[in-house]
């Protein structure tokens, strides 16, 4: 029974640590991907946020002052967008092209490239596109081939531009699947904008910053201090992609259920083991009481034995959990369907501090409950216990 209780503790803590590592990994990986593809906060014209119209913004000193006053901001990058039709020799489809000024710090985008490479953004302007995988499959094109972009303007014939497909990237589930990335100067040229004219700004925040709160602070500053003609607004990634973050919340609920079940399993096994030890040593308890040992001292003996079981179980369980986490982190042996889970392999992320907190809470809770179970010692009468076989 002691071995079973030790094994139950080991399995329970291993499952808890791995579960929390996976949930934390999902949250971290998906947040990083959203931050790279769509930023933590977007500042653009109000009509652009949820609509198909991309109105231009001309930055001024008041907008610069607002950005300079922000705390918890890691970077602010301009972008420009344009809706168009992309056409290959075999098919055509609608597309949004998004121009950015650099791929620096966008590791999630680079890692999502399944073919080719990111467009070059250098001093010289290159007409290159990074196409989403679904669009490339529909058009039947591969990296290195050329596609034609057709942009429409009121009362004017369509503009035609030839672009080289530098690479193809894997999209994230319900993230916009028809966004192609390129040099921001290409989009500004297609739109007929000057170099300073933009569609908006992407803001990446530091770790621990509440994006929604900061977004609301920006909106307040835009309302009070911005003196431009545009109707600018700020929106967080949690608002733009609420479905993805709601999906993450369901994983938190699942993790909580798993942790509670594992705790209950470990607790019942420990209680069972402790009761069996008490019943097996009823005669010993009676003899110790008849020799003058008080109930508290006898209870300490059984608590010590329970603590020994918990310690050994935690050691084994943590070793198993850490080994599984390291194997998954460095080999990615467990794969996932990226169209359903947004990532191609199970992500894991957990630190030493988190593991220590889990272990301390688990051990304290188990031993505190078991301390109550040992109260049965007080009910054992020496005169009857010494006769117990």
CSV table of C-alpha atoms in Angstrom, one decimal:
chain,number,residue,atom,x,y,z
A,1,UNK,CA,0.0,0.0,0.0
A,2,UNK,CA,2.9,2.4,0.7
A,3,UNK,CA,4.3,1.7,-2.8
A,4,UNK,CA,0.9,2.3,-4.3
A,5,UNK,CA,0.5,5.6,-2.5
A,6,UNK,CA,4.0,6.7,-3.5
A,7,UNK,CA,3.2,5.8,-7.1
A,8,UNK,CA,-0.1,7.7,-7.0
A,9,UNK,CA,1.7,10.8,-5.7
A,10,UNK,CA,4.4,10.5,-8.4
A,11,UNK,CA,1.9,10.1,-11.2
A,12,UNK,CA,-0.3,12.9,-9.9
A,13,UNK,CA,2.5,15.5,-9.6
A,14,UNK,CA,3.9,14.4,-12.9
A,15,UNK,CA,0.5,14.9,-14.6
A,16,UNK,CA,0.0,18.3,-12.9
A,17,UNK,CA,3.4,19.7,-13.9
A,18,UNK,CA,3.1,18.4,-17.5
A,19,UNK,CA,-0.4,19.8,-17.8
A,20,UNK,CA,0.5,23.2,-16.5
A,21,UNK,CA,3.6,23.2,-18.8
A,22,UNK,CA,1.5,22.4,-21.9
A,23,UNK,CA,-1.2,25.0,-21.1
A,24,UNK,CA,1.5,27.6,-20.4
A,25,UNK,CA,3.3,26.6,-23.6
A,26,UNK,CA,0.1,27.0,-25.6
A,27,UNK,CA,-0.6,30.4,-24.2
A,28,UNK,CA,3.0,31.6,-24.6
A,29,UNK,CA,3.3,30.3,-28.2
A,30,UNK,CA,0.0,31.5,-29.5
A,31,UNK,CA,0.4,34.9,-27.8
A,32,UNK,CA,3.9,35.2,-29.5
A,33,UNK,CA,2.4,34.2,-32.8
A,34,UNK,CA,-0.4,36.7,-32.6
A,35,UNK,CA,2.1,39.4,-31.5
A,36,UNK,CA,4.2,38.7,-34.5
A,37,UNK,CA,1.4,38.4,-37.1
A,38,UNK,CA,-1.0,41.0,-35.8
A,39,UNK,CA,0.7,42.8,-32.8
A,40,UNK,CA,-0.5,43.1,-29.2
A,41,UNK,CA,-2.2,46.4,-29.9
A,42,UNK,CA,-3.1,48.1,-33.2
A,43,UNK,CA,-3.6,51.8,-33.7
A,44,UNK,CA,-5.4,52.7,-36.9
A,45,UNK,CA,-8.4,54.5,-38.4
A,46,UNK,CA,-11.6,53.3,-36.7
A,47,UNK,CA,-13.1,52.3,-40.1
A,48,UNK,CA,-10.1,50.0,-40.8
A,49,UNK,CA,-10.3,47.9,-37.6
A,50,UNK,CA,-13.2,45.7,-38.5
A,51,UNK,CA,-13.9,46.8,-42.1
A,52,UNK,CA,-12.3,46.2,-45.5
A,53,UNK,CA,-11.4,49.9,-46.1
A,54,UNK,CA,-7.8,50.9,-45.4
A,55,UNK,CA,-7.7,54.6,-44.8
A,56,UNK,CA,-4.4,56.4,-44.7
A,57,UNK,CA,-2.8,58.0,-41.7
A,58,UNK,CA,-0.4,60.9,-41.8
A,59,UNK,CA,1.6,60.9,-38.5
A,60,UNK,CA,2.1,64.2,-36.7
A,61,UNK,CA,3.8,65.4,-33.5
A,62,UNK,CA,0.8,64.8,-31.3
A,63,UNK,CA,0.7,61.1,-32.2
A,64,UNK,CA,4.5,60.9,-31.6
A,65,UNK,CA,4.0,62.5,-28.2
A,66,UNK,CA,1.3,59.9,-27.3
A,67,UNK,CA,3.5,57.0,-28.3
A,68,UNK,CA,6.5,58.5,-26.3
A,69,UNK,CA,4.3,58.6,-23.2
A,70,UNK,CA,3.4,54.9,-23.2
A,71,UNK,CA,4.9,52.6,-20.6
A,72,UNK,CA,5.3,48.8,-21.1
A,73,UNK,CA,5.8,49.1,-24.8
A,74,UNK,CA,8.5,47.0,-26.4
A,75,UNK,CA,8.3,48.3,-30.0
A,76,UNK,CA,6.1,50.4,-32.3
A,77,UNK,CA,6.1,49.5,-36.0
A,78,UNK,CA,4.3,51.2,-38.9
A,79,UNK,CA,2.4,49.1,-41.5
A,80,UNK,CA,0.4,49.7,-44.7
A,81,UNK,CA,-2.3,47.5,-46.2
A,82,UNK,CA,-4.2,47.2,-49.4
A,83,UNK,CA,-6.9,44.9,-50.7
A,84,UNK,CA,-6.3,43.4,-54.2
A,85,UNK,CA,-6.8,40.4,-56.5
A,86,UNK,CA,-3.8,38.1,-56.9
A,87,UNK,CA,-3.7,36.0,-60.1
A,88,UNK,CA,-1.6,33.2,-61.3
A,89,UNK,CA,-1.6,31.3,-64.6
A,90,UNK,CA,-4.3,28.9,-63.3
A,91,UNK,CA,-6.5,30.9,-60.8
A,92,UNK,CA,-7.2,34.1,-59.0
A,93,UNK,CA,-8.4,35.1,-55.5
A,94,UNK,CA,-8.8,38.0,-53.2
A,95,UNK,CA,-5.9,39.0,-51.0
A,96,UNK,CA,-4.8,41.7,-48.6
A,97,UNK,CA,-1.2,42.7,-48.8
A,98,UNK,CA,0.4,44.0,-45.7
A,99,UNK,CA,3.6,46.0,-45.8
A,100,UNK,CA,6.0,46.1,-42.8
A,101,UNK,CA,9.3,47.8,-42.3
A,102,UNK,CA,11.3,44.8,-40.9
A,103,UNK,CA,11.1,41.1,-40.0
A,104,UNK,CA,13.4,41.6,-37.0
A,105,UNK,CA,11.8,40.2,-33.9
A,106,UNK,CA,9.1,38.3,-35.8
A,107,UNK,CA,10.4,34.8,-35.1
A,108,UNK,CA,6.9,33.3,-35.2
A,109,UNK,CA,6.5,34.4,-38.8
A,110,UNK,CA,10.0,33.1,-39.8
A,111,UNK,CA,9.2,29.7,-38.1
A,112,UNK,CA,5.9,29.5,-39.9
A,113,UNK,CA,7.5,29.7,-43.3
A,114,UNK,CA,7.1,26.2,-44.9
A,115,UNK,CA,8.7,27.1,-48.2
A,116,UNK,CA,11.2,29.7,-49.4
A,117,UNK,CA,12.1,32.7,-47.2
A,118,UNK,CA,10.8,36.0,-46.0
A,119,UNK,CA,10.8,39.0,-48.4
A,120,UNK,CA,13.9,41.1,-48.4
A,121,UNK,CA,13.5,44.4,-46.8
A,122,UNK,CA,16.7,46.3,-47.5
A,123,UNK,CA,17.8,49.7,-48.7
A,124,UNK,CA,16.9,48.6,-52.2
A,125,UNK,CA,13.2,47.8,-52.7
A,126,UNK,CA,12.3,44.3,-53.8
A,127,UNK,CA,8.9,43.3,-55.1
A,128,UNK,CA,8.6,40.1,-53.2
A,129,UNK,CA,5.6,38.5,-51.3
A,130,UNK,CA,5.3,36.0,-48.5
A,131,UNK,CA,2.0,34.2,-49.3
A,132,UNK,CA,-0.2,32.3,-46.9
A,133,UNK,CA,-0.3,28.6,-47.6
A,134,UNK,CA,-4.0,28.4,-48.5
A,135,UNK,CA,-3.6,31.2,-51.1
A,136,UNK,CA,-0.6,29.6,-52.6
A,137,UNK,CA,-2.4,26.2,-52.9
A,138,UNK,CA,-5.4,27.8,-54.5
A,139,UNK,CA,-3.2,29.6,-57.0
A,140,UNK,CA,-1.0,26.6,-57.6
A,141,UNK,CA,2.2,28.6,-57.1
A,142,UNK,CA,5.4,27.8,-55.3
A,143,UNK,CA,8.3,30.0,-53.9
A,144,UNK,CA,10.3,31.6,-56.7
A,145,UNK,CA,7.4,31.9,-59.1
A,146,UNK,CA,5.6,35.1,-60.0
A,147,UNK,CA,2.1,36.3,-59.4
A,148,UNK,CA,0.2,39.4,-60.7
A,149,UNK,CA,-1.5,41.8,-58.3
A,150,UNK,CA,-4.5,43.8,-59.5
A,151,UNK,CA,-5.7,46.8,-57.5
A,152,UNK,CA,-8.8,48.7,-58.3
A,153,UNK,CA,-9.5,52.4,-57.9
A,154,UNK,CA,-12.8,54.3,-58.4
A,155,UNK,CA,-13.1,55.3,-62.1
A,156,UNK,CA,-9.7,54.0,-63.0
A,157,UNK,CA,-8.5,50.9,-64.8
A,158,UNK,CA,-6.9,48.3,-62.5
A,159,UNK,CA,-3.2,48.6,-61.7
A,160,UNK,CA,-1.1,45.6,-62.5
A,161,UNK,CA,2.0,44.7,-60.5
A,162,UNK,CA,4.2,41.6,-60.9
A,163,UNK,CA,5.6,40.2,-57.6
A,164,UNK,CA,7.9,37.3,-56.9
A,165,UNK,CA,6.7,34.8,-54.3
A,166,UNK,CA,9.7,34.7,-51.9
A,167,UNK,CA,8.1,32.2,-49.6
A,168,UNK,CA,4.9,30.5,-48.3
A,169,UNK,CA,3.9,30.6,-44.6
A,170,UNK,CA,1.6,28.4,-42.5
A,171,UNK,CA,-1.3,30.4,-41.1
A,172,UNK,CA,-2.8,30.2,-37.6
A,173,UNK,CA,-6.2,28.6,-37.6
A,174,UNK,CA,-8.8,31.4,-37.8
A,175,UNK,CA,-6.3,34.2,-38.1
A,176,UNK,CA,-6.8,36.1,-41.4
A,177,UNK,CA,-5.7,33.5,-44.0
A,178,UNK,CA,-5.5,35.9,-46.9
A,179,UNK,CA,-2.8,38.3,-45.8
A,180,UNK,CA,0.5,38.5,-47.8
A,181,UNK,CA,3.5,40.2,-46.3
A,182,UNK,CA,5.9,42.5,-48.2
A,183,UNK,CA,8.1,45.6,-47.9
A,184,UNK,CA,6.0,48.5,-46.7
A,185,UNK,CA,7.3,50.7,-49.6
A,186,UNK,CA,5.6,48.3,-52.1
A,187,UNK,CA,2.2,48.9,-50.5
A,188,UNK,CA,2.8,52.7,-50.3
A,189,UNK,CA,3.7,52.7,-54.0
A,190,UNK,CA,0.6,50.7,-54.9
A,191,UNK,CA,-1.6,53.0,-52.9
A,192,UNK,CA,0.0,56.1,-54.3
A,193,UNK,CA,1.1,57.3,-50.8
A,194,UNK,CA,4.1,59.2,-49.8
A,195,UNK,CA,6.7,57.5,-47.7
A,196,UNK,CA,5.3,58.9,-44.4
A,197,UNK,CA,1.7,57.8,-45.1
A,198,UNK,CA,0.6,54.6,-43.3
A,199,UNK,CA,-2.4,52.4,-42.5
A,200,UNK,CA,-1.5,52.3,-38.8
A,201,UNK,CA,0.9,51.2,-36.1
A,202,UNK,CA,1.5,47.8,-34.5
A,203,UNK,CA,2.5,47.9,-30.8
A,204,UNK,CA,4.3,45.0,-29.1
A,205,UNK,CA,4.0,45.2,-25.3
A,206,UNK,CA,6.4,43.9,-22.7
A,207,UNK,CA,5.7,40.7,-20.7
A,208,UNK,CA,3.1,41.1,-18.0
A,209,UNK,CA,1.4,44.2,-19.6
A,210,UNK,CA,-2.4,44.1,-19.8
A,211,UNK,CA,-3.0,44.8,-23.5
A,212,UNK,CA,-6.6,45.7,-23.0
A,213,UNK,CA,-5.9,48.3,-20.3
A,214,UNK,CA,-3.1,49.8,-22.3
A,215,UNK,CA,-5.3,49.9,-25.4
A,216,UNK,CA,-7.9,51.8,-23.4
A,217,UNK,CA,-5.3,54.3,-22.2
A,218,UNK,CA,-4.2,54.9,-25.7
A,219,UNK,CA,-7.8,55.5,-26.8
A,220,UNK,CA,-8.2,58.1,-24.0
A,221,UNK,CA,-5.0,59.8,-25.1
A,222,UNK,CA,-6.1,59.8,-28.7
A,223,UNK,CA,-9.4,61.4,-27.7
A,224,UNK,CA,-7.9,64.1,-25.6
A,225,UNK,CA,-4.5,64.9,-27.3
A,226,UNK,CA,-4.5,63.8,-30.9
A,227,UNK,CA,-5.1,66.8,-33.2
A,228,UNK,CA,-5.0,65.0,-36.6
A,229,UNK,CA,-8.0,64.7,-38.9
A,230,UNK,CA,-8.1,60.9,-38.8
A,231,UNK,CA,-10.5,59.1,-36.4
A,232,UNK,CA,-7.8,57.0,-34.8
A,233,UNK,CA,-8.6,54.2,-32.4
A,234,UNK,CA,-6.7,51.5,-30.6
A,235,UNK,CA,-7.7,47.8,-30.2
A,236,UNK,CA,-5.9,44.9,-28.5
A,237,UNK,CA,-5.3,41.5,-29.9
A,238,UNK,CA,-7.7,40.0,-27.3
A,239,UNK,CA,-10.5,42.1,-28.8
A,240,UNK,CA,-9.5,41.4,-32.4
A,241,UNK,CA,-9.1,37.7,-31.9
A,242,UNK,CA,-11.5,37.0,-29.0
A,243,UNK,CA,-12.3,33.5,-30.4
A,244,UNK,CA,-8.7,32.4,-30.1
A,245,UNK,CA,-8.3,33.7,-26.6
A,246,UNK,CA,-11.6,32.1,-25.6
A,247,UNK,CA,-10.2,28.8,-26.9
A,248,UNK,CA,-7.2,29.3,-24.7
A,249,UNK,CA,-9.5,29.9,-21.7
A,250,UNK,CA,-11.1,26.5,-22.3
A,251,UNK,CA,-7.7,24.9,-22.0
A,252,UNK,CA,-7.3,26.6,-18.6
A,253,UNK,CA,-10.6,25.0,-17.5
A,254,UNK,CA,-9.5,21.6,-18.8
A,255,UNK,CA,-6.2,22.0,-17.0
A,256,UNK,CA,-7.9,22.9,-13.7
A,257,UNK,CA,-10.2,19.8,-14.0
A,258,UNK,CA,-7.2,17.5,-14.6
A,259,UNK,CA,-5.3,19.0,-11.7
A,260,UNK,CA,-8.3,18.6,-9.3
A,261,UNK,CA,-8.8,15.0,-10.4
A,262,UNK,CA,-5.1,14.2,-9.9
A,263,UNK,CA,-5.1,15.8,-6.5
A,264,UNK,CA,-8.2,13.8,-5.4
A,265,UNK,CA,-6.6,10.6,-6.7
A,266,UNK,CA,-3.4,11.2,-4.7
A,267,UNK,CA,-5.3,12.3,-1.6
A,268,UNK,CA,-7.5,9.2,-1.5
A,269,UNK,CA,-4.5,6.9,-2.1
A,270,UNK,CA,-2.6,8.7,0.7
A,271,UNK,CA,-5.6,8.5,3.1
A,272,UNK,CA,-6.1,4.8,2.3
A,273,UNK,CA,-2.4,4.1,2.9
A,274,UNK,CA,-2.4,6.0,6.2
A,275,UNK,CA,-5.5,4.3,7.5
A,276,UNK,CA,-4.0,0.9,6.6
A,277,UNK,CA,-0.8,1.8,8.5
A,278,UNK,CA,-2.9,2.9,11.5
A,279,UNK,CA,-4.9,-0.3,11.5
A,280,UNK,CA,-1.9,-2.5,11.1
A,281,UNK,CA,-0.2,-0.7,14.0
A,282,UNK,CA,-3.2,-0.4,16.4
A,283,UNK,CA,-1.4,-2.7,18.9
A,284,UNK,CA,1.7,-0.6,18.7
A,285,UNK,CA,-0.3,2.6,19.3
A,286,UNK,CA,-1.9,0.9,22.4
A,287,UNK,CA,1.5,-0.1,23.8
A,288,UNK,CA,2.9,3.4,23.2
A,289,UNK,CA,-0.1,5.0,25.0
A,290,UNK,CA,0.2,2.6,27.9
A,291,UNK,CA,3.8,3.6,28.2
A,292,UNK,CA,2.8,7.2,28.5
A,293,UNK,CA,3.2,8.6,25.0
A,294,UNK,CA,0.6,11.3,24.2
A,295,UNK,CA,-1.7,11.4,21.1
A,296,UNK,CA,0.3,14.3,19.5
A,297,UNK,CA,3.6,12.4,19.6
A,298,UNK,CA,2.0,9.3,18.1
A,299,UNK,CA,0.3,11.3,15.3
A,300,UNK,CA,3.7,12.8,14.5
A,301,UNK,CA,5.0,9.3,13.8
A,302,UNK,CA,2.4,8.7,11.1
A,303,UNK,CA,2.7,12.2,9.7
A,304,UNK,CA,6.4,11.6,9.3
A,305,UNK,CA,5.7,8.4,7.4
A,306,UNK,CA,3.2,10.2,5.2
A,307,UNK,CA,5.7,13.0,4.6
A,308,UNK,CA,8.3,10.4,3.6
A,309,UNK,CA,5.8,8.9,1.0
A,310,UNK,CA,5.0,12.4,-0.3
A,311,UNK,CA,8.7,13.4,-0.6
A,312,UNK,CA,9.6,10.2,-2.5
A,313,UNK,CA,6.6,10.5,-4.7
A,314,UNK,CA,7.3,14.2,-5.5
A,315,UNK,CA,10.9,13.4,-6.3
A,316,UNK,CA,10.0,10.6,-8.7
A,317,UNK,CA,7.1,12.6,-10.2
A,318,UNK,CA,9.1,15.7,-10.8
A,319,UNK,CA,11.9,13.7,-12.4
A,320,UNK,CA,9.4,12.1,-14.8
A,321,UNK,CA,7.7,15.4,-15.6
A,322,UNK,CA,10.9,17.4,-16.2
A,323,UNK,CA,12.2,14.6,-18.4
A,324,UNK,CA,9.0,14.6,-20.5
A,325,UNK,CA,9.0,18.4,-20.8
A,326,UNK,CA,12.7,18.5,-21.9
A,327,UNK,CA,12.2,15.7,-24.5
A,328,UNK,CA,9.2,17.5,-26.0
A,329,UNK,CA,10.9,20.9,-25.9
A,330,UNK,CA,14.0,19.8,-27.7
A,331,UNK,CA,12.6,17.1,-30.0
A,332,UNK,CA,9.0,18.1,-30.6
A,333,UNK,CA,8.1,14.4,-30.7
A,334,UNK,CA,4.4,14.9,-30.1
A,335,UNK,CA,2.9,16.6,-33.2
A,336,UNK,CA,-0.4,18.5,-33.6
A,337,UNK,CA,-2.6,19.4,-36.5
A,338,UNK,CA,-1.7,23.1,-36.9
A,339,UNK,CA,-5.1,23.9,-38.6
A,340,UNK,CA,-6.9,22.8,-35.4
A,341,UNK,CA,-4.4,23.7,-32.7
A,342,UNK,CA,-2.6,26.7,-34.3
A,343,UNK,CA,0.8,25.0,-33.6
A,344,UNK,CA,2.5,22.1,-35.3
A,345,UNK,CA,3.8,20.4,-32.1
A,346,UNK,CA,2.8,20.4,-28.4
A,347,UNK,CA,4.4,23.5,-26.9
A,348,UNK,CA,5.7,23.4,-23.3
A,349,UNK,CA,6.8,26.2,-21.1
A,350,UNK,CA,7.5,26.1,-17.3
A,351,UNK,CA,10.2,27.3,-15.0
A,352,UNK,CA,11.8,26.2,-11.8
A,353,UNK,CA,9.7,28.7,-9.7
A,354,UNK,CA,6.4,27.4,-11.1
A,355,UNK,CA,7.5,23.8,-10.4
A,356,UNK,CA,8.4,24.6,-6.8
A,357,UNK,CA,5.1,26.4,-6.2
A,358,UNK,CA,3.1,23.4,-7.5
A,359,UNK,CA,5.1,21.0,-5.3
A,360,UNK,CA,4.8,23.2,-2.2
A,361,UNK,CA,1.0,23.7,-2.6
A,362,UNK,CA,0.5,20.0,-3.3
A,363,UNK,CA,2.6,18.8,-0.4
A,364,UNK,CA,1.2,21.2,2.2
A,365,UNK,CA,-2.4,20.5,1.1
A,366,UNK,CA,-1.9,16.7,1.3
A,367,UNK,CA,-0.1,16.7,4.7
A,368,UNK,CA,-2.6,19.2,6.2
A,369,UNK,CA,-5.5,16.9,5.2
A,370,UNK,CA,-3.7,13.8,6.4
A,371,UNK,CA,-3.0,15.5,9.8
A,372,UNK,CA,-6.8,15.5,10.3
A,373,UNK,CA,-7.0,11.8,9.4
A,374,UNK,CA,-4.5,10.9,12.1
A,375,UNK,CA,-7.0,12.2,14.7
A,376,UNK,CA,-8.2,8.7,14.7
A,377,UNK,CA,-5.2,7.9,17.0
A,378,UNK,CA,-7.1,9.7,19.8
A,379,UNK,CA,-9.9,7.2,19.5
A,380,UNK,CA,-7.7,4.2,20.1
A,381,UNK,CA,-8.0,2.8,23.7
A,382,UNK,CA,-4.8,1.1,25.1
A,383,UNK,CA,-6.9,-1.6,26.9
A,384,UNK,CA,-8.5,-2.7,23.7
A,385,UNK,CA,-5.6,-2.0,21.3
A,386,UNK,CA,-3.1,-4.3,23.1
A,387,UNK,CA,-5.5,-7.2,22.4
A,388,UNK,CA,-5.7,-6.3,18.7
A,389,UNK,CA,-4.0,-8.8,16.3
